[in-house]
Short mmCIF file of C-alpha atoms and ligand atoms in Angstrom, two decimals:
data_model
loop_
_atom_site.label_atom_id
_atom_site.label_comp_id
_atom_site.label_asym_id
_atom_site.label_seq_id
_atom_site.Cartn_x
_atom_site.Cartn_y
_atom_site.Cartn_z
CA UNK H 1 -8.82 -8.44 -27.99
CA UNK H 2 -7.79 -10.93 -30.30
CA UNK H 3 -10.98 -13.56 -30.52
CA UNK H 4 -9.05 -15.99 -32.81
CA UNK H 5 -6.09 -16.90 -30.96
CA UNK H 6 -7.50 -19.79 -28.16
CA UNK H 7 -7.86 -19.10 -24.74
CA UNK H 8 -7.73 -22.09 -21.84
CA UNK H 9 -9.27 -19.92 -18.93
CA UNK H 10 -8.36 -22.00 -15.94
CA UNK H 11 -9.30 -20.46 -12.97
CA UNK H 12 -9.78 -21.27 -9.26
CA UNK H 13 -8.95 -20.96 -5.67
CA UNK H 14 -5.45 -20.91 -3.95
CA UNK H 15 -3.93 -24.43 -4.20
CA UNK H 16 -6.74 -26.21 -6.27
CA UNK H 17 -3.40 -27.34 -8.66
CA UNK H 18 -4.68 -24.79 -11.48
CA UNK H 19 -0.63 -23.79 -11.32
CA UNK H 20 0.42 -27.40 -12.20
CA UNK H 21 -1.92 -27.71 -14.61
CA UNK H 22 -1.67 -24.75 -16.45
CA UNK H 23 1.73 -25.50 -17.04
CA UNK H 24 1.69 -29.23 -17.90
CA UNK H 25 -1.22 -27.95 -20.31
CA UNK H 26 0.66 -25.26 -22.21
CA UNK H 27 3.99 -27.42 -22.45
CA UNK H 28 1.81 -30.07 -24.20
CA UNK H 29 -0.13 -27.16 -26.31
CA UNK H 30 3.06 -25.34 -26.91
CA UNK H 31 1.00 -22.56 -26.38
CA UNK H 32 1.96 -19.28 -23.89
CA UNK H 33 1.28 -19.83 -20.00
CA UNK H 34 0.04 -17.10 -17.91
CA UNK H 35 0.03 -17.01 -13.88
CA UNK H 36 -1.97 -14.49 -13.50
CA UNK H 37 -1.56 -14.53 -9.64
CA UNK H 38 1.97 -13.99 -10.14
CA UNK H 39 0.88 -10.53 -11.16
CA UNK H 40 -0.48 -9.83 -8.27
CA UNK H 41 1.82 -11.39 -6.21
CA UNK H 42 4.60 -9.45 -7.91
CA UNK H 43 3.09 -6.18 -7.24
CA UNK H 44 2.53 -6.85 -4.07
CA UNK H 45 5.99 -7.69 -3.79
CA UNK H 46 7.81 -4.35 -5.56
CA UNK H 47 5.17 -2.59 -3.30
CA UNK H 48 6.51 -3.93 -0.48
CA UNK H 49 9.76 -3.33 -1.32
CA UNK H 50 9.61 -0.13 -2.57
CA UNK H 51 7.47 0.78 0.44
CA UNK H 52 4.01 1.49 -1.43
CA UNK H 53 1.80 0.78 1.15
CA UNK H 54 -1.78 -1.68 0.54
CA UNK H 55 -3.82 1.49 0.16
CA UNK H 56 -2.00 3.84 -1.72
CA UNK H 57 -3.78 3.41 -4.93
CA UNK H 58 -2.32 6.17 -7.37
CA UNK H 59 1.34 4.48 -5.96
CA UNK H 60 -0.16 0.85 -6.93
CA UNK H 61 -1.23 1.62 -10.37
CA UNK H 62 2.12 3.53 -11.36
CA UNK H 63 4.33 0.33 -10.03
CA UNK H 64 1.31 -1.67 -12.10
CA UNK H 65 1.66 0.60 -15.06
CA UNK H 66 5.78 -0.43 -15.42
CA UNK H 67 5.64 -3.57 -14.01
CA UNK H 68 7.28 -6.22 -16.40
CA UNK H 69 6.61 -9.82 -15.81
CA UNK H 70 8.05 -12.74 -17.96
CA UNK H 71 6.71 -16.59 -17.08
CA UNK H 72 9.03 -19.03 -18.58
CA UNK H 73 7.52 -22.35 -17.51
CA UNK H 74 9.70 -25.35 -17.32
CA UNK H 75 8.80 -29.20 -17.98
CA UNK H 76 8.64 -30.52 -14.42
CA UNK H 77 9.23 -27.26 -11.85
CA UNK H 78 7.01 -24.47 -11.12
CA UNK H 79 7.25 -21.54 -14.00
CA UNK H 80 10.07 -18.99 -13.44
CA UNK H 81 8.66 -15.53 -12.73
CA UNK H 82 10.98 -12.30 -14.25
CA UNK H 83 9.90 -9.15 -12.71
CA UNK H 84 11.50 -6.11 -14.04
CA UNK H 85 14.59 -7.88 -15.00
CA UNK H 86 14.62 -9.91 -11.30
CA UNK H 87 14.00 -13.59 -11.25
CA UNK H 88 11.54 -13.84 -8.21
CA UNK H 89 10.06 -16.91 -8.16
CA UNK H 90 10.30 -18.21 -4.08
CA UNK H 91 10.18 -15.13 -2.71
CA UNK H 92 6.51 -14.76 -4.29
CA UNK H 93 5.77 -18.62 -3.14
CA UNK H 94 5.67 -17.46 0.28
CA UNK H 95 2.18 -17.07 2.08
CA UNK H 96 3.14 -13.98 3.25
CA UNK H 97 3.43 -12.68 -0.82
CA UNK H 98 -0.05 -14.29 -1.20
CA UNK H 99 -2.07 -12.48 1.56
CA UNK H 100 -0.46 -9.65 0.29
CA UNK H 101 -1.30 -10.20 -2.95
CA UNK H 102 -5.10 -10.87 -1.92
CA UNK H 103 -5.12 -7.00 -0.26
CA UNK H 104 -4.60 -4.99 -3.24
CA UNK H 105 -6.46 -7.40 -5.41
CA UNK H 106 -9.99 -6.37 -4.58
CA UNK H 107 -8.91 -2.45 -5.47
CA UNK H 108 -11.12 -1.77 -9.04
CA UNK H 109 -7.96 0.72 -10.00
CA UNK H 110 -5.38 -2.10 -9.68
CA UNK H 111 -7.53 -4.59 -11.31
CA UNK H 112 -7.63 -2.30 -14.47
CA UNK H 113 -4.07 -1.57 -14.61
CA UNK H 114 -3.12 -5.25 -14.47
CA UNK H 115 -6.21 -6.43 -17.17
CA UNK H 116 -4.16 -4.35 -19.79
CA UNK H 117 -1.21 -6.30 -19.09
CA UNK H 118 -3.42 -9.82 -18.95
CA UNK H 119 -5.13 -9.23 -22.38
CA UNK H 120 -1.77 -8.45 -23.88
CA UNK H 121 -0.48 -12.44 -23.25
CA UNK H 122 -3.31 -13.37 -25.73
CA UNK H 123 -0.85 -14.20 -27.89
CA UNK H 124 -0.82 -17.18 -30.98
CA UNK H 125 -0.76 -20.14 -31.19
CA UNK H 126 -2.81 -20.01 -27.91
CA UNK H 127 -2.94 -19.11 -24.21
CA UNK H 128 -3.39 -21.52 -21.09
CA UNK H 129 -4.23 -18.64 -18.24
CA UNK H 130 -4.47 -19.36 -15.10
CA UNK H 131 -6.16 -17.06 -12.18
CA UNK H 132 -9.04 -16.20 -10.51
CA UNK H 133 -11.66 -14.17 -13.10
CA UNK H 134 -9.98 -15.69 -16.47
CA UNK H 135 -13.28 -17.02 -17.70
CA UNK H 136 -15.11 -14.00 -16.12
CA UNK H 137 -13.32 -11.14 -16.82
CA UNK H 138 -10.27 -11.06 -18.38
CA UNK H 139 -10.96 -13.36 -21.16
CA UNK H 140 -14.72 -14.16 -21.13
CA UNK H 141 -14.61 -15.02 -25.17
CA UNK H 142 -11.95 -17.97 -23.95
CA UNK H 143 -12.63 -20.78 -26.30
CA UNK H 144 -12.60 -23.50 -23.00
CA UNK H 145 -12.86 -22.50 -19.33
CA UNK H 146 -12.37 -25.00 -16.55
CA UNK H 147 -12.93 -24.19 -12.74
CA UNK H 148 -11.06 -26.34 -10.72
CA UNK H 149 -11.42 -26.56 -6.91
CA UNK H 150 -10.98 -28.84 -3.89
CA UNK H 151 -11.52 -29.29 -0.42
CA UNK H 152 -9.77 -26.33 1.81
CA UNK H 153 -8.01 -29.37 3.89
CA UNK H 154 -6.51 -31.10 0.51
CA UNK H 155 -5.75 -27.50 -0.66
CA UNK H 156 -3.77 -26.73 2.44
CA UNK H 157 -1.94 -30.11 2.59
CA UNK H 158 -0.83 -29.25 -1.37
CA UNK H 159 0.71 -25.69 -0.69
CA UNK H 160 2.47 -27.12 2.53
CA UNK H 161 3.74 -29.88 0.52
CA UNK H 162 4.63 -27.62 -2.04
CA UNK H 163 6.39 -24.96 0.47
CA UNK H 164 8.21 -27.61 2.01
CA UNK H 165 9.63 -28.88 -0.82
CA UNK H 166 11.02 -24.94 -1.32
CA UNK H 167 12.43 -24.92 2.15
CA UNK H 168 9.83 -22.67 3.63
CA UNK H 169 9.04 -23.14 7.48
CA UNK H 170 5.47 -24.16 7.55
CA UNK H 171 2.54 -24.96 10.01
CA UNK H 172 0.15 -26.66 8.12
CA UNK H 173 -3.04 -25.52 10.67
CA UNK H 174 -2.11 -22.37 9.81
CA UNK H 175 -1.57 -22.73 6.17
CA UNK H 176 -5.32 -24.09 6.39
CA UNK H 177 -6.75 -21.04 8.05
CA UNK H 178 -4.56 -18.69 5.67
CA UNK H 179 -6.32 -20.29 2.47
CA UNK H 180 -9.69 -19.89 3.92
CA UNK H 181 -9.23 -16.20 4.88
CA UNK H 182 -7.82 -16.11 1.28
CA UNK H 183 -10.89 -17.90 0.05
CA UNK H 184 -13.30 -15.28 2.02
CA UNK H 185 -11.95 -12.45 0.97
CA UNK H 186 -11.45 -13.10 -3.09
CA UNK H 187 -14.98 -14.69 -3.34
CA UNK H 188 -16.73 -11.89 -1.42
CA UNK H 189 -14.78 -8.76 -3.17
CA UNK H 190 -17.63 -6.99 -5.31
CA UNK H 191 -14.75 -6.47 -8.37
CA UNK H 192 -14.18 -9.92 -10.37
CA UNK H 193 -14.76 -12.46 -7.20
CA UNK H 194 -13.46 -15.69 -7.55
CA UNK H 195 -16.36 -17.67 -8.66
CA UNK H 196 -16.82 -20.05 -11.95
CA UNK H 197 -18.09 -18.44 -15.00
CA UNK H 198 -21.79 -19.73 -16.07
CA UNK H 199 -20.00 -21.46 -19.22
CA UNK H 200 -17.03 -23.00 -17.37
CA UNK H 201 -16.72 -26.79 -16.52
CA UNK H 202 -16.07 -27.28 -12.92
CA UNK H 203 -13.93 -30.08 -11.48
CA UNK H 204 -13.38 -31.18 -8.25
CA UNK H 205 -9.82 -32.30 -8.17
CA UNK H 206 -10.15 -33.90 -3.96
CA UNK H 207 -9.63 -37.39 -5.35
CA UNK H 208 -8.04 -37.01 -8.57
CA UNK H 209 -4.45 -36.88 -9.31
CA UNK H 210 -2.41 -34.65 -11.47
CA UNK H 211 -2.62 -36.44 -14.78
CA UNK H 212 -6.65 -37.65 -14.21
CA UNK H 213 -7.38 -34.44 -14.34
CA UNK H 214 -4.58 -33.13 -17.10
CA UNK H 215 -6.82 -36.03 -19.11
CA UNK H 216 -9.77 -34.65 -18.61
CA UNK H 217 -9.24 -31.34 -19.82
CA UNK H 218 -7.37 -32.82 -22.65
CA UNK H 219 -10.96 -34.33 -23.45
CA UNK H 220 -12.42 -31.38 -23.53
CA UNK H 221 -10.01 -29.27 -25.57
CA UNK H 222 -10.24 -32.20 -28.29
O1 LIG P 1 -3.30 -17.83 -7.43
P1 LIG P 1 -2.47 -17.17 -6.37
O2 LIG P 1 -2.59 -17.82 -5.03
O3 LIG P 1 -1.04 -17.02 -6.79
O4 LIG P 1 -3.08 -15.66 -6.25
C1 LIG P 1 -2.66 -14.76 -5.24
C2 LIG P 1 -3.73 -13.71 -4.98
O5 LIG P 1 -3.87 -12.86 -6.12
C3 LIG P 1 -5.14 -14.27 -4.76
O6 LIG P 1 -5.39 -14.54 -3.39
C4 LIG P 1 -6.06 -13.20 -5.29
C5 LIG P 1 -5.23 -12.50 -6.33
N1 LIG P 1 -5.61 -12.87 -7.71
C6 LIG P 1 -6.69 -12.23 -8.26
O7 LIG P 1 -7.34 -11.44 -7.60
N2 LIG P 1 -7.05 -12.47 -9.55
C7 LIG P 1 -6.36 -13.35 -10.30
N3 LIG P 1 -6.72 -13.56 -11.56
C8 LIG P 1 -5.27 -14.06 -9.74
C9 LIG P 1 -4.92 -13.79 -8.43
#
């Protein structure tokens, strides 16, 4: 791993605006932007649709081990996601992509496939990467780490926001319950749970909007 090149390990749960962030961040860094949950989601996706089911692992890893995801991140929109060629980006907005996502996450075997893949965005003149176990695992020599989070109610009312703006058809009570079966399940797994790393700032971002807290992790990276 390259220990130079600097690392903004943002991580956090579903919805805590770590996505918006990231990308307003690198834009203004000019650095590289990584969604890291895109990977997930994207393998969840070409498992779905190439009929690899949640628990066949060997079939997980070889879709994991060819899987070829591009971010390009756009001033003002969410970052278009390229996998294998195929611009993707709504279909892995959807809820559905993210519970997905959340089943094969906890398996150690897909987790090592995809940290490969991770490491190899490291790339100069810096990285703003955005996930779950940035600061812990993937990049634990990142130069900053922020943990952002919020309350599961002001989480939910951001994605349904969000998914409405995309045209999806959403209940928001049930958006709420979907994050915090989300939450449950990648905070308990026993590989790389979501949790802050013990050298990470954490911010509550409830009450703050978009460019208090862009601010305050500008502080900190100057
Ligand atoms: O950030 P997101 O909602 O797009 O992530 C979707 C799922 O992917 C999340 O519920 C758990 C998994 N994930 C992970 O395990 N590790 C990461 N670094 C990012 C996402």
């Amino acid at each position: 791993m390259n220990s130079i090149t600097p690392v903004l390990a943002l991580d956090g749960p579903s919805g805590s605006g770590k996505g918006t962030i990231g990308q307003i961040l690198a834009l203004k860094f000019g650095w590289y932007y990584l969604d890291s949950g895109a990977i997930y989601r994207g393998l969840a996706w070409l498992a779905q649709n190439q009929d690899v089911k949640a628990d066949d692992v060997e079939g997980l890893v070889a879709l994991a081990d060819t899987m070829k995801l591009i971010c390009h991140v756009q001033e003002g929109d969410v970052a278009q996601i390229e996998i294998n060629g195929q611009i993707i980006t709504d279909e892995l907005r959807s809820d559905e992509a993210g519970q997905l996502a959340s089943e094969i996450a906890p398996i150690p075997e897909v987790r090592a496939a995809l940290l490969k893949m991770q490491r190899r965005c490291r790339k100069a003149p810096g990285l703003v990467a955005d996930g779950r176990d940035m600061g812990t695992t993937v990049f634990p020599d990142a130069q900053f780490k922020v943990y952002l989070t919020a309350s599961a109610e002001i989480r939910a009312k951001r994605r349904f926001d969000q998914l409405k703006s995309k045209g999806f058809d959403v209940n928001l009570a049930r958006l709420l319950e979907s994050i915090q079966a989300r939450d449950v399940r990648d905070s308990s797994r026993a590989e790389s749970p979501l949790k802050p790393a013990g050298d990470a700032i954490v911010l509550d971002t409830s009450e703050l909007s978009i460019d208090e807290v862009v601010a305050r992790i500008l502080d900190l990276v100057n």
